[in-house]
XYZ file of C-alpha atoms in Angstrom:
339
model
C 27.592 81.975 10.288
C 29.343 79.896 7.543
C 27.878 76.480 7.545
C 29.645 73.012 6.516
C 26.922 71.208 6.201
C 24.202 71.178 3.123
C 20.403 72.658 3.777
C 18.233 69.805 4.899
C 15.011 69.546 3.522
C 12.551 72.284 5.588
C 8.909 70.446 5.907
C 6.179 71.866 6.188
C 5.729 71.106 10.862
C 2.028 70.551 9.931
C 2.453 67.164 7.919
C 1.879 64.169 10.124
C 5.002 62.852 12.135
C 5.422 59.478 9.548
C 5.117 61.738 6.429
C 7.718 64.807 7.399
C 10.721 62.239 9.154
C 10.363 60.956 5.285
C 11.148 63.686 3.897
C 13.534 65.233 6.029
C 15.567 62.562 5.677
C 17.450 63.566 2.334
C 17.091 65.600 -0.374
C 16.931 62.427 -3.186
C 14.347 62.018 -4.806
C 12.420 65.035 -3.892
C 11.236 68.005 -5.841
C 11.937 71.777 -5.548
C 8.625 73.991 -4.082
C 9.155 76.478 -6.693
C 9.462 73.800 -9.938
C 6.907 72.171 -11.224
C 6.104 68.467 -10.424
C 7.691 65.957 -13.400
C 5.148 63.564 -15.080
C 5.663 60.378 -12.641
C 6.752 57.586 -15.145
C 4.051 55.088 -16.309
C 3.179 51.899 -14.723
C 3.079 53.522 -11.650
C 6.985 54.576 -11.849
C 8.150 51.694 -13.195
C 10.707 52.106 -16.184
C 12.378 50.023 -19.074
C 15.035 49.984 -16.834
C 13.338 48.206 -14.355
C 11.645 45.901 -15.849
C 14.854 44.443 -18.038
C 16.817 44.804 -14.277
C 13.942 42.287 -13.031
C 14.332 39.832 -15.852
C 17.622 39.125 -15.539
C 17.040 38.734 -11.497
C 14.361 36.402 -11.880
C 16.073 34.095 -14.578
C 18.855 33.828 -11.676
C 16.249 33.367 -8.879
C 14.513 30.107 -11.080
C 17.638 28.777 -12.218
C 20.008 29.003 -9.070
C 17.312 30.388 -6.277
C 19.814 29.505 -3.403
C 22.912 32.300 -4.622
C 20.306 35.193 -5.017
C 17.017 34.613 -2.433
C 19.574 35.265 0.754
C 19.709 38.444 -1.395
C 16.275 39.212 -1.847
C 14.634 38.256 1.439
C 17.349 37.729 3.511
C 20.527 35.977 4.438
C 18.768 33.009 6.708
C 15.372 32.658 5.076
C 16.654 33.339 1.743
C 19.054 30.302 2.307
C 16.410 28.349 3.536
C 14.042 29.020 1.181
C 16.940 28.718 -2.017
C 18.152 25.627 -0.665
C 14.461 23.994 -0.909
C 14.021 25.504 -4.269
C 17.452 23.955 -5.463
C 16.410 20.850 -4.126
C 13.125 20.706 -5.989
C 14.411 21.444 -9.365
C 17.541 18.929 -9.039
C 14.194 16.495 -7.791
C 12.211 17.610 -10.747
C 14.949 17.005 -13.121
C 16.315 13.730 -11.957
C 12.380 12.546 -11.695
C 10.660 14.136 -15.112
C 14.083 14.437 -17.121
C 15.140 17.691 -18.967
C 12.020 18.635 -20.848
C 10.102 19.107 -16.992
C 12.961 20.682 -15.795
C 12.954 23.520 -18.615
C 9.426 23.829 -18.440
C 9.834 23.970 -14.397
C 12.185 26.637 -14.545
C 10.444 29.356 -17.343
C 7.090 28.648 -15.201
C 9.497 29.942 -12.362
C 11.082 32.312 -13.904
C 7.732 34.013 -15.146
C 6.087 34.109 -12.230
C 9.857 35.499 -10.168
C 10.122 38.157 -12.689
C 6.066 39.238 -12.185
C 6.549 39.195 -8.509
C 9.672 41.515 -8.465
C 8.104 43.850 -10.898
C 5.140 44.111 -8.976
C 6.329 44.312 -5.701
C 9.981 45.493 -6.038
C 9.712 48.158 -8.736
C 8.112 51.410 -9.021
C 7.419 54.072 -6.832
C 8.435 53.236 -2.835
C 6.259 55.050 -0.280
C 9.110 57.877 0.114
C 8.641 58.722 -3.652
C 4.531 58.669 -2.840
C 4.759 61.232 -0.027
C 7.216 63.449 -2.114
C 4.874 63.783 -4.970
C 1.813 63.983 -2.692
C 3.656 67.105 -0.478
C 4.775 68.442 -2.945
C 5.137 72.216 -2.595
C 5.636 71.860 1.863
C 8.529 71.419 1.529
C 11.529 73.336 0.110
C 15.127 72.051 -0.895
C 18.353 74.266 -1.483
C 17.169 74.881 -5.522
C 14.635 76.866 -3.690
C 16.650 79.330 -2.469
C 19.174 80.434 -5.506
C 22.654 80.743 -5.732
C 24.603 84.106 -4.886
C 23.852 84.795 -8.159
C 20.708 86.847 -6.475
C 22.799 89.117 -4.217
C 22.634 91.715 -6.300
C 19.028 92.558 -6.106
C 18.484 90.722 -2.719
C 21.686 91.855 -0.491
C 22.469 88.239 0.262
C 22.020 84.858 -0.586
C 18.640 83.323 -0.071
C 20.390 79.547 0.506
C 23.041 81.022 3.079
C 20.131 82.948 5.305
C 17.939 79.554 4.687
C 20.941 77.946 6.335
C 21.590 79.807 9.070
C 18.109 79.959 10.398
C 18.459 76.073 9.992
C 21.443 75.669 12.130
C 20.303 77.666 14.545
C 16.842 76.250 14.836
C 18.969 72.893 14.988
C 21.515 74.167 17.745
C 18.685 75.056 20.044
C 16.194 71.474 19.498
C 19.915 69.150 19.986
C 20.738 71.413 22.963
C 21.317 69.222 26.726
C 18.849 72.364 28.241
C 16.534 71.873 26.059
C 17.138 67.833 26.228
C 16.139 67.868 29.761
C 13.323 70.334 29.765
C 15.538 73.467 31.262
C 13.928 75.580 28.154
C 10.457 76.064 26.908
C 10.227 72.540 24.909
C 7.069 72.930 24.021
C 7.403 76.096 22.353
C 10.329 75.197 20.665
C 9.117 71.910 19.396
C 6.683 73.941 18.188
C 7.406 77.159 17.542
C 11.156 76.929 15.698
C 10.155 74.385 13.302
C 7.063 76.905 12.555
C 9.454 79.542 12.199
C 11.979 77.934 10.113
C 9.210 77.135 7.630
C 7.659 80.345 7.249
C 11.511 81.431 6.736
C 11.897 79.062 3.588
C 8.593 80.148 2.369
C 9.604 83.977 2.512
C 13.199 82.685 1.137
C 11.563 81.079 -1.501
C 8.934 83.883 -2.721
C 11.996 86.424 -2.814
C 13.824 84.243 -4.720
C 11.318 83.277 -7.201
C 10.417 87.033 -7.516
C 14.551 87.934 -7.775
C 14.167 85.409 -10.183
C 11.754 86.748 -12.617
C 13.044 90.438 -12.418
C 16.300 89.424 -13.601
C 14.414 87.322 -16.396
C 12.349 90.353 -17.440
C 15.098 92.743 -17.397
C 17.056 90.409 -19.486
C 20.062 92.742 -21.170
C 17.696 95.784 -21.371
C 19.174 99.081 -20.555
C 18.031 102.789 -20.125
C 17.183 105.174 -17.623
C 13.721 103.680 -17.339
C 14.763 99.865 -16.805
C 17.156 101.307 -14.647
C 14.614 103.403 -12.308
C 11.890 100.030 -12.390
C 14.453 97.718 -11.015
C 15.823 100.323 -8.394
C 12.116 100.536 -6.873
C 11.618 96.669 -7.254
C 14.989 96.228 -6.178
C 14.156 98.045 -3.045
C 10.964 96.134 -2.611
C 13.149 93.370 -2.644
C 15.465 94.367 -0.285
C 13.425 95.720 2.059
C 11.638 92.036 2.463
C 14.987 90.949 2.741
C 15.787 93.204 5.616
C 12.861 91.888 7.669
C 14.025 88.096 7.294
C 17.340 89.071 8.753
C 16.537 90.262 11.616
C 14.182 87.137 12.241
C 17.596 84.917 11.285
C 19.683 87.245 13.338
C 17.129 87.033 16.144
C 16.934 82.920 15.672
C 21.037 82.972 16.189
C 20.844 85.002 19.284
C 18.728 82.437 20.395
C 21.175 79.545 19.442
C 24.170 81.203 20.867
C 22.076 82.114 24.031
C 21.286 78.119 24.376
C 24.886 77.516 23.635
C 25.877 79.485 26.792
C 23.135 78.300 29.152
C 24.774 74.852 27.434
C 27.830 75.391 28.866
C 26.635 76.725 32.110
C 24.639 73.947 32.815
C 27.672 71.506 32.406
C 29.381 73.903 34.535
C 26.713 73.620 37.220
C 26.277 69.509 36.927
C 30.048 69.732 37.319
C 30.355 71.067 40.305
C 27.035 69.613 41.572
C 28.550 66.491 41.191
C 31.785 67.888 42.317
C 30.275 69.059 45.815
C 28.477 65.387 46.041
C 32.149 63.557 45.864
C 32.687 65.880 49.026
C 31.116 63.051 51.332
C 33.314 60.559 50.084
C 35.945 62.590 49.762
C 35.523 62.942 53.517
C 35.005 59.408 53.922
C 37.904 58.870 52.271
C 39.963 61.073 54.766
C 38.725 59.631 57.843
C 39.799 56.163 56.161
C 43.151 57.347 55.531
C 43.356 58.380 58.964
C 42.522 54.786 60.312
C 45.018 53.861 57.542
C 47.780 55.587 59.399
C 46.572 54.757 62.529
C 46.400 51.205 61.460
C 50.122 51.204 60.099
C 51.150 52.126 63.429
C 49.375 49.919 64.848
C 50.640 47.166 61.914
C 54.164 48.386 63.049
C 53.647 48.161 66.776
C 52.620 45.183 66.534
C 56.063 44.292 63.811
C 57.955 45.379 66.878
C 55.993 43.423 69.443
C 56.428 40.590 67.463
C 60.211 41.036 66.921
C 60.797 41.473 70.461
C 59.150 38.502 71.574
C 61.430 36.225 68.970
C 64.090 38.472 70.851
C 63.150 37.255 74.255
C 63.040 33.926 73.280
C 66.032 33.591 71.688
C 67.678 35.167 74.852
C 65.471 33.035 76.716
C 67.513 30.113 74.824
C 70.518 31.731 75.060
C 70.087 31.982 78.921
C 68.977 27.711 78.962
C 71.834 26.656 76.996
C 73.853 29.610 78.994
C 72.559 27.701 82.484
C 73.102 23.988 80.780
C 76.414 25.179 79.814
C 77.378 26.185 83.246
C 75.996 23.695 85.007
C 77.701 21.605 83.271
C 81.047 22.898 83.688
C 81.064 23.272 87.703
C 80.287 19.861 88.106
C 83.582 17.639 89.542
C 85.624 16.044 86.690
C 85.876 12.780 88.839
C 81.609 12.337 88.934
C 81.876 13.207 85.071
C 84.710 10.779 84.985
C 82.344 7.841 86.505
C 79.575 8.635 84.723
C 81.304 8.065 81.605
C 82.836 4.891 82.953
C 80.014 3.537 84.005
C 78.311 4.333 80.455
C-alpha cells in the first residue's frame, strides 16, 4: 500500500498519555532508537547561539520595551506592560538627565537578557522527554532505506508504514468512533502491535545493517555461503512481520467496508425516518389542492356576486330608465315648468 504521507514517530503505548502526544507529534528534535544519544549541549542546552540571540533581544526590550514585549508576552499585556516601561524611562530621563537614563537602561538590559536566557533558552520540556525516552520510540532512520532489500526482501520503512496506516485507518474509523468495534482492544491492542512492529523493524534492520558492514567487498564461496544462511535468517523474520502487516491491512480494509456500510445504513435509517414527513407532507399537499379548489370556488363565488350586482344595477337603472320614459310628456312638461 504506497503511502503519501511520512512515518510518524511510533511510541512506545506504555509512556504516560502527556509524555507520548509529545512525541508523536513530529519527528524534530528527536533521536533515532538505534543511534546513540548526542551529548546535550552545556548549560543545560543552551548554546553561543543563544545566548548572543538573547543579547541583542534584551538591549531592544530596555531601550524600546513597548515594540518587542507585545512580542514576548503577548500582544495586549506586552503593550501594556511596554507602554509603562517607555513611560518610566522617558520619566527617568526627563527627571535624573542622561547619565540615570544610561545607567537605567544597562541595569535593564542586564537583568532582560538574564531573564530570557534563563527562562527562554535551553532545552523546552519536548527536548526533556525526547532525551529521557529515548530508545521507545523509533523514527523513519530506524527502519533503512531500500538499500536493505536485498538481504531483507523489502524495505523495513515501507512495511513500518503500512502497519502505521493501517493501525491509523482503523483508530480514525466512524465504527470505531462510535463504539461499533472493539475500542478497547484497539485502543489498546493496535498501538501495542504497531510498536512491537517497529521494534522487530528496527532489530532486522540494525542486524541487515551490520551484515552488510561485515561483509564489506569480501568475496568467495565462503562469504558467499555465511550470508546466504544469515540472509535466510533474515528473511525468514521478515516473512513473519508480513503476515502480521498483511493481517493489520485486512483489518483496515475490513473497517473501511463496515465504514461504508454503516453510512449506508444511517442513510437509509434516516432515509426511512423522512418517511413520516414525507407522508405528512402528502396529506398537506392534498389539503393544498383541496384548498385551491376551495380558493377557486370561492374566486368564482366572489365573481358572481360582483356579477349579480352589477346586473342588479343594470336592472335599477334598467327600471329608472323605464319608468321614466312611460311617464306623460305633459306631467314632465309641468314639472319642469314649475322648477
Amino acid at each position: 500500500m504506497a503511502q503519501d504521507i511520512a512515518l510518524r514517530p511510533v511510541v512506545d503505548p506504555a509512556l504516560e498519555d502527556a509524555e507520548r502526544a509529545l512525541l508523536e507529534g513530529s519527528a524534530d528534535g528527536l533521536f533515532p532508537a538505534t543511534l546513540p544519544l548526542p551529548e546535550e549541549p552545556g548549560l543545560g542546552g543552551r548554546t553561543k547561539g543563544d545566548i548572543w540571540t538573547a543579547l541583542g533581544v534584551s538591549a531592544v526590550c530596555a531601550l524600546l520595551p513597548v515594540t518587542i514585549l507585545w512580542a514576548l508576552i503577548g500582544v495586549w499585556p506586552g503593550l501594556a506592560v511596554g507602554l509603562a516601561a517607555q513611560a518610566g524611562l522617558i520619566w527617568v530621563g526627563v527627571q535624573f538627565g542622561f547619565e540615570a537614563f544610561i545607567l537605567t537602561v544597562v541595569g535593564v538590559h542586564l537583568l532582560a537578557w538574564l531573564l530570557i536566557v534563563v527562562l527562554g533558552c535551553g532545552t523546552d520540556e519536548r527536548q526533556r522527554v525526547a532525551r529521557l525516552r529515548h530508545g521507545r520510540y523509533y523514527l523513519a532512520e530506524d527502519f533503512g532505506d531500500d538499500s536493505l532489500r536485498e538481504l531483507l526482501g523489502h524495505s523495513p520503512l515501507r512495511r513500518m508504514e503500512r502497519a502505521q496506516a493501517a493501525v491509523t485507518a482503523v483508530l480514525q474509523s466512524q465504527v470505531d468512533r462510535d463504539g461499533l468495534l472493539d475500542d478497547i482492544a484497539n485502543d489498546v491492542t493496535l498501538p501495542a502491535q504497531q510498536y512491537e512492529i517497529a521494534q522487530r523493524l528496527a532489530e532486522l534492520t540494525r542486524l541487515a545493517r551490520k551484515v552488510r558492514t561485515a561483509a564489506g567487498d569480501a568475496s568467495g564461496s565462503r562469504v558467499e555461503e555465511v550470508l546466504r544462511t544469515q540472509r535466510h535468517a533474515l528473511r525468514l523474520s521478515s516473512s513473519a512481520l508480513e503476515e502480521r502487516v498483511e493481517a493489520l491491512e485486512r483489518y483496515a480494509e475490513n473497517t473501511r467496508a463496515a465504514d461504508a456500510a454503516y453510512r449506508e445504513w444511517e442513510a437509509v435509517r434516516e432515509l426511512e425516518q423522512l418517511g413520516e414527513d414525507m407522508h405528512e407532507l402528502v396529506v398537506n399537499t392534498v389539503r393544498d389542492e383541496l384548498a385551491v379548489a376551495e380558493i377557486e370556488g370561492l374566486a368564482d363565488r366572489s365573481r358572481l356576486q360582483d356579477l349579480h350586482r352589477v346586473l342588479d344595477e343594470a336592472r335599477e337603472a334598467g327600471l329608472l330608465a323605464t319608468r321614466f320614459a312611460d311617464e306623460p310628456a305633459d306631467r314632465r312638461s309641468g314639472d319642469s315648468g314649475r322648477a
